[in-house]
Coordinates of C-alpha atoms and ligand atoms in Angstrom, one line a residue:
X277 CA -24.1 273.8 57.0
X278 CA -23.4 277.3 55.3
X279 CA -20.9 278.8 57.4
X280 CA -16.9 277.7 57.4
X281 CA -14.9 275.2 58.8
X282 CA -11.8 276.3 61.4
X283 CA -9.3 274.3 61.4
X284 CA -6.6 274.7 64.4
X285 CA -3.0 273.6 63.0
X286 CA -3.9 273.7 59.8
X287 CA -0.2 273.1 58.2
X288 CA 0.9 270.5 61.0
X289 CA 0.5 266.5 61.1
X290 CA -3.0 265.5 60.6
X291 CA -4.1 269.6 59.5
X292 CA -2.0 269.5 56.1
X293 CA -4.3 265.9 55.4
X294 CA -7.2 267.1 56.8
X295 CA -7.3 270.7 54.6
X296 CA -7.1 268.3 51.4
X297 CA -10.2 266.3 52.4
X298 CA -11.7 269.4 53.1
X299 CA -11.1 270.6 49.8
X300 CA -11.9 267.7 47.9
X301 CA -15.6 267.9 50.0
X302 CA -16.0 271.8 48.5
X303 CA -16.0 273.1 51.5
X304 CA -15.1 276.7 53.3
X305 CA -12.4 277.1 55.4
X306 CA -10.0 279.1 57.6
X307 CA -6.7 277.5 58.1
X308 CA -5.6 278.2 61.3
X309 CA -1.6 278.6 62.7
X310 CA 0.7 281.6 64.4
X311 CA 1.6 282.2 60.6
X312 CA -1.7 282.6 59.7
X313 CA -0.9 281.9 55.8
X314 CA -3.2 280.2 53.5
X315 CA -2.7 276.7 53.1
X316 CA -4.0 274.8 49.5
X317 CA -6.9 276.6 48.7
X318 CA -8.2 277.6 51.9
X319 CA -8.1 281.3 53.2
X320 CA -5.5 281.2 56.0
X321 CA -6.0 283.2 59.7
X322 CA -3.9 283.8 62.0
X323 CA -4.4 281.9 65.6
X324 CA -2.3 281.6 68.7
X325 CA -3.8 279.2 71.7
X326 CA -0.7 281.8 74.0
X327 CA -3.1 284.9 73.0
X328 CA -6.6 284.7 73.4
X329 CA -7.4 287.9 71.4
X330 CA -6.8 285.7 68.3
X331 CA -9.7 283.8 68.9
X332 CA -12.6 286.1 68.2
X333 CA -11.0 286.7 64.7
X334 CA -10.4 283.1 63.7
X335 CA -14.2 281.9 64.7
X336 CA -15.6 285.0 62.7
X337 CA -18.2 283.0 60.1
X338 CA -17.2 280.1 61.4
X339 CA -20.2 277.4 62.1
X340 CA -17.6 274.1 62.7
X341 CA -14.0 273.9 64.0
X342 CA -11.2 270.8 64.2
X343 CA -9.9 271.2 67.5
X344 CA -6.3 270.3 68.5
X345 CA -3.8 271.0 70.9
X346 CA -0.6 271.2 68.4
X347 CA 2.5 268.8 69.5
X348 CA 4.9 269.8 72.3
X349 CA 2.4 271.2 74.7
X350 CA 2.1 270.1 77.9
X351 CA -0.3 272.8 79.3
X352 CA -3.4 271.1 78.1
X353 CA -6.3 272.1 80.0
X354 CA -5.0 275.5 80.0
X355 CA -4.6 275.8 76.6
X356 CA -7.6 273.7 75.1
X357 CA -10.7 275.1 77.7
X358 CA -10.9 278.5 76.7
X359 CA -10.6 277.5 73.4
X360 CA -13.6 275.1 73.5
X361 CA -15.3 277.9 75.6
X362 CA -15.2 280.6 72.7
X363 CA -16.4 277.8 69.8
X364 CA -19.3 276.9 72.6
X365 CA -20.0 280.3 73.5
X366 CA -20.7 281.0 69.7
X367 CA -22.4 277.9 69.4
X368 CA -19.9 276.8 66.8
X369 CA -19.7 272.7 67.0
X370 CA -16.2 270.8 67.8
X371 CA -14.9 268.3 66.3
X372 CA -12.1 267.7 68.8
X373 CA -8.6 265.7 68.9
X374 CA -7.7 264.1 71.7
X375 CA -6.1 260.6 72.6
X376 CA -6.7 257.6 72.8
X377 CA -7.2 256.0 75.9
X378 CA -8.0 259.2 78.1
X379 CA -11.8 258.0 78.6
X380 CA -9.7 255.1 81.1
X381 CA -9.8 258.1 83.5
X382 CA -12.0 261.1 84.1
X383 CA -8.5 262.9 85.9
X384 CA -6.7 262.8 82.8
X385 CA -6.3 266.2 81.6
X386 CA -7.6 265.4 77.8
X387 CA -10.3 263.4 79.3
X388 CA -10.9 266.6 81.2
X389 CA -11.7 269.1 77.8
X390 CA -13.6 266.3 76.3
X391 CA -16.0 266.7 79.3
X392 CA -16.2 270.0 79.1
X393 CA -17.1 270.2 75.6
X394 CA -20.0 267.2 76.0
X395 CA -21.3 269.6 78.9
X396 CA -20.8 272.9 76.9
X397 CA -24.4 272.4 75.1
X398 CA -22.5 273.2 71.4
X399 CA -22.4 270.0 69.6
X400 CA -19.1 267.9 69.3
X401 CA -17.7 265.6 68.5
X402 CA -14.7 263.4 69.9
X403 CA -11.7 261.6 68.5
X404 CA -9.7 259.9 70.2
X405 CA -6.7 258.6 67.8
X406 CA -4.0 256.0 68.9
X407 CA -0.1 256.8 68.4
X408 CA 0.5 258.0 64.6
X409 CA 2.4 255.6 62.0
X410 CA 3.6 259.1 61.0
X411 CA 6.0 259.7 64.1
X412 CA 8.4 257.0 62.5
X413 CA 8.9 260.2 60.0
X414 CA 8.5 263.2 62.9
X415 CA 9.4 262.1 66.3
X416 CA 11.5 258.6 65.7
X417 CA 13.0 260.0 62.4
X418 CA 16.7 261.0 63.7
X419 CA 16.7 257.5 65.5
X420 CA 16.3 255.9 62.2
X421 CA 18.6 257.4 60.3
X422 CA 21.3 256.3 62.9
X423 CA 19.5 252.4 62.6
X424 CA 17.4 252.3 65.9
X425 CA 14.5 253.1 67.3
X426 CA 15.0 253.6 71.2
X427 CA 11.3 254.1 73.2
X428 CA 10.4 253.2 76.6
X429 CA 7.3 250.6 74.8
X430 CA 8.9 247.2 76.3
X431 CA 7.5 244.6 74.2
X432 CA 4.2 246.2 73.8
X433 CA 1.7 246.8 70.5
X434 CA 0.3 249.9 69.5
X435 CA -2.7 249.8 66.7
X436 CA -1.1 252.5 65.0
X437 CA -2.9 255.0 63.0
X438 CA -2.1 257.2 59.5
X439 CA -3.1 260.5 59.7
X440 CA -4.6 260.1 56.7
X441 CA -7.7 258.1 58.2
X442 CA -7.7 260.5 61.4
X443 CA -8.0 263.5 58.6
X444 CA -10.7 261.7 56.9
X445 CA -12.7 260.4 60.0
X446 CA -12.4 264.1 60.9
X447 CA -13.6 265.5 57.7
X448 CA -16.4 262.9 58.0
X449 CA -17.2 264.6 61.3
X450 CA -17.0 267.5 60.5
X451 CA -19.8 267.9 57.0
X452 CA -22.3 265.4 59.0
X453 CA -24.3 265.9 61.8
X454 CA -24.7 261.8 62.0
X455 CA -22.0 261.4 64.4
X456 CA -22.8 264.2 66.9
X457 CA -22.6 264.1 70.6
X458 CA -20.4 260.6 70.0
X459 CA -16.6 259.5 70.5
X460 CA -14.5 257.4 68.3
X461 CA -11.7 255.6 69.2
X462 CA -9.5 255.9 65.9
X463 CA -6.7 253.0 65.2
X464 CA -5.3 250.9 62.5
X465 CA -5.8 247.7 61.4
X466 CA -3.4 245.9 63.3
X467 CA -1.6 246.4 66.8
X468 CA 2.2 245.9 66.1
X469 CA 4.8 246.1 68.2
X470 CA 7.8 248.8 68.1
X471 CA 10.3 245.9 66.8
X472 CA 7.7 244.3 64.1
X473 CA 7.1 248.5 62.9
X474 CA 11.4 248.8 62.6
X475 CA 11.7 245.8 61.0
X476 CA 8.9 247.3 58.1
X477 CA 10.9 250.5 57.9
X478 CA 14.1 248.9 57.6
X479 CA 12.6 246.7 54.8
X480 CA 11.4 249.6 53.4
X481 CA 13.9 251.9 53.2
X482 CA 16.9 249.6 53.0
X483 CA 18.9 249.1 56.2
X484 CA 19.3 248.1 59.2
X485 CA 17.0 250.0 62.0
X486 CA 16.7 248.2 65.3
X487 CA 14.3 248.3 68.1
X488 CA 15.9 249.2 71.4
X489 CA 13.6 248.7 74.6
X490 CA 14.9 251.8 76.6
X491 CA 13.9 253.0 80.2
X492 CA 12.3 256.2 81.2
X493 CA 15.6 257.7 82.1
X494 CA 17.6 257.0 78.8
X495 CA 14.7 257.9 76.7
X496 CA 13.9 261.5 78.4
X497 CA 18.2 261.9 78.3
X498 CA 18.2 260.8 74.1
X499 CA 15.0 263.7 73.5
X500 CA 16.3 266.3 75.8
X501 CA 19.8 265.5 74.1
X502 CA 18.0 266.4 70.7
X503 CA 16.7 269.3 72.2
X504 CA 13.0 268.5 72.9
X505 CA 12.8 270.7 76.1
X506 CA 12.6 268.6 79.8
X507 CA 9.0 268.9 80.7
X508 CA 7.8 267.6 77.1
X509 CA 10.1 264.6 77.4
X510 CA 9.2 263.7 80.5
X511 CA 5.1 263.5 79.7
X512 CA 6.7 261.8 76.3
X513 CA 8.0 258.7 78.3
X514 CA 4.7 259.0 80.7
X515 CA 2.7 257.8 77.7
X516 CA 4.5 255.0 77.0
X517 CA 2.8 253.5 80.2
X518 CA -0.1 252.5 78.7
X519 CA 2.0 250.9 75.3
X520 CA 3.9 249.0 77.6
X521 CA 0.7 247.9 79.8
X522 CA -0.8 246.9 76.4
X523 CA -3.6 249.3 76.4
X524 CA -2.9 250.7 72.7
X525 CA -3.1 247.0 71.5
X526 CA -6.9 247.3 70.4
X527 CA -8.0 247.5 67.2
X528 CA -11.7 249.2 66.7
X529 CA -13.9 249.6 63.8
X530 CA -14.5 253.5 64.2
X531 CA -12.5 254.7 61.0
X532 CA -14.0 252.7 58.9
X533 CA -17.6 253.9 61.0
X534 CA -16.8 257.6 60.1
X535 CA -14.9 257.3 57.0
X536 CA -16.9 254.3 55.1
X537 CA -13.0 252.2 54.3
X538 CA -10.9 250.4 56.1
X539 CA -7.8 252.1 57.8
X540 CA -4.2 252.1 56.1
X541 CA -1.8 249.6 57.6
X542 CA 1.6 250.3 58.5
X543 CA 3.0 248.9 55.6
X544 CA 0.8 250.9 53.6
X545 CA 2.4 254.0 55.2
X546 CA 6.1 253.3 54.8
X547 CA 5.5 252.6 51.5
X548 CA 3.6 255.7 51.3
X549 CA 6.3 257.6 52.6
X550 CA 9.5 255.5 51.8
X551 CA 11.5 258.7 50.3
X552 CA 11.0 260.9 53.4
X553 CA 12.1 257.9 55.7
X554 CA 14.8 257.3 53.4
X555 CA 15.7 261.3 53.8
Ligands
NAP184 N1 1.7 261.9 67.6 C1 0.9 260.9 68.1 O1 1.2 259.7 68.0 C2 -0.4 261.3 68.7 C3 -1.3 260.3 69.0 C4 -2.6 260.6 69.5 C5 -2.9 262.0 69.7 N2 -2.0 262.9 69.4 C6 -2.4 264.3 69.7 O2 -2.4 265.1 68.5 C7 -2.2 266.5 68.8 C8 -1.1 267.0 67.8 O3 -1.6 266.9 66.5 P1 -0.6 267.2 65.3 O4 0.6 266.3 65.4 O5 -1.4 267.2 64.0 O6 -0.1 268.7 65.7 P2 1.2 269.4 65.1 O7 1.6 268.9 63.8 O8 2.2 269.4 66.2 O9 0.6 270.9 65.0 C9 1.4 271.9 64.3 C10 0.4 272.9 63.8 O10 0.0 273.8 64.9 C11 0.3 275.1 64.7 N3 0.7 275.7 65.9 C12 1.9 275.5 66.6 N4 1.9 276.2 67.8 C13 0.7 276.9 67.8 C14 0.1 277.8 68.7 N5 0.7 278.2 69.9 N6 -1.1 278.3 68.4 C15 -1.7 278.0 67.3 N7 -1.3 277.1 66.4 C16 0.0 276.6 66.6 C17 1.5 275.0 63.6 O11 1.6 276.2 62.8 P3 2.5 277.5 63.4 O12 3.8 276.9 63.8 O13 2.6 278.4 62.2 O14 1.7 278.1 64.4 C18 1.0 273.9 62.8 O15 0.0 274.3 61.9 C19 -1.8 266.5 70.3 O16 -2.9 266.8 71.0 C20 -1.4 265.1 70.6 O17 -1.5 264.7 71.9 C21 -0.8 262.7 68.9

């Protein structure tokens, strides 16, 4: 494969990982964000899924992209379709990030790109991760520092998943043609609940963080509280339906499929990242 890789949110969660292990394979890229500034050693361009005039730009010389909606968005048929319709239209193959458990039902809207991209004839392929270890340091952070954790998970386990593996299942994807036309359901070792993950962090960093069961209601009221705007929160909370149903419970081979090792536990993560918990 000659031509270079896009990357969509290059500088966010799994992108910064995900430019490394692109690097380390030698290969081209363009990282892609509004900013549009080079990131490691890759050539940065400037891309903005809000206007579509960026996108003929960012997919000049490009033969593969990573494909992902960044966080925050809730407008995700909207935003992702014409962006899998320009990579298809230039016969440019997708690797594309979407969630784990959409493929439960063809309605869903991620489940909706992921069939148009296996019916847009440009190969692809799909990755479905589970919830990150990483959002006890992005989305749960605050709650930690004030010693709880407050979701609407009940008592259910979530196989969680360091963006580390999802960057290296995706660079995996992304320099082979092996794994075309295929999904992959990406988790971690282990399903855990949100109490057993606290307890790890607290461990970890030193004090006390509890788990607090929350409904709906008090969770959307805590993020819109801290900002996150109402409609975000709200499709927030609707995903912890399926943690609480026990769906994000299973634990699959696929990472170590794509990527050839096993996946990083939990532990393995906070211990990774014990100074920016501690923060
Ligand atoms: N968190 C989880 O537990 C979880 C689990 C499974 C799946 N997912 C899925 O993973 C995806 C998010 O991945 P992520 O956390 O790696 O993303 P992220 O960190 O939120 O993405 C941020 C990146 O996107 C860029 N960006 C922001 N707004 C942009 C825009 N309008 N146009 C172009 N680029 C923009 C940012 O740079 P600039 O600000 O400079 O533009 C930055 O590079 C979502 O689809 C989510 O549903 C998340």
């Amino acid at each position: 494969m000659a031509g270079k890789i896009l990357v969509l949110g290059a500088t966010g969660t799994v992108g910064t990982p995900l430019v490394k292990a692109l690097v380390a394979k030698g290969e081209k890229m363009k990282a892609a964000s509004r900013a549009g500034k080079p990131v490691e050693s890759a050539e940065g361009v400037a891309f903005d899924f809000a206007d579509p005039s960026t996108f003929a730009p960012a997919f000049d010389g490009v033969d593969r992209a990573y494909v992902l909606l960044p966080g925050g968005n809730v407008a995700i048929t909207e935003l992702l379709l014409p962006v899998i319709e320009a990579a298809a239209a230039r016969k440019v193959k997708v690797v594309f990030q979407s969630v784990f458990g959409v493929d439960a039902d063809d309605g869903i809207p991620y489940r909706q790109v992921e069939i148009a991209l296996e019916k847009s004839g440009t190969p692809y392929v799909v990755l479905r991760p589970n919830w990150f270890s990483d959002n006890f340091r992005t989305y749960w952070k605050a709650g930690i520092d004030h010693g709880r954790i407050a979701v609407p998970a009940g008592e259910g386990k979530s196989s969680f998943i360091d963006v580390r593996d999802i960057a290296e299942s995706a660079a995996a994807a992304l320099t082979t043609s092996r794994f075309d036309g295929k999904a992959f359901n990406l988790t971690g070792p282990q399903a855990l609940s949100y109490a057993e993950a606290a307890k790890i962090v607290s461990d970890a960093i030193g004090k006390p963080v509890a788990y607090e069961a929350v409904s709906d209601e008090t969770f959307i009221g805590i993020l819109t509280g801290a900002g996150v705007p109402n409609d975000y929160a709200a499709f927030l909370a609707s995903i912890f339906y399926p943690v609480r149903e026990g769906w994000t419970s299973a634990v699959t081979p696929d990472v170590e499929t794509l990527t050839g090792k096993p996946p990083r536990s939990v532990e393995t993560y906070v211990r990774d990242n014990t100074a920016a918990l501690k923060a």
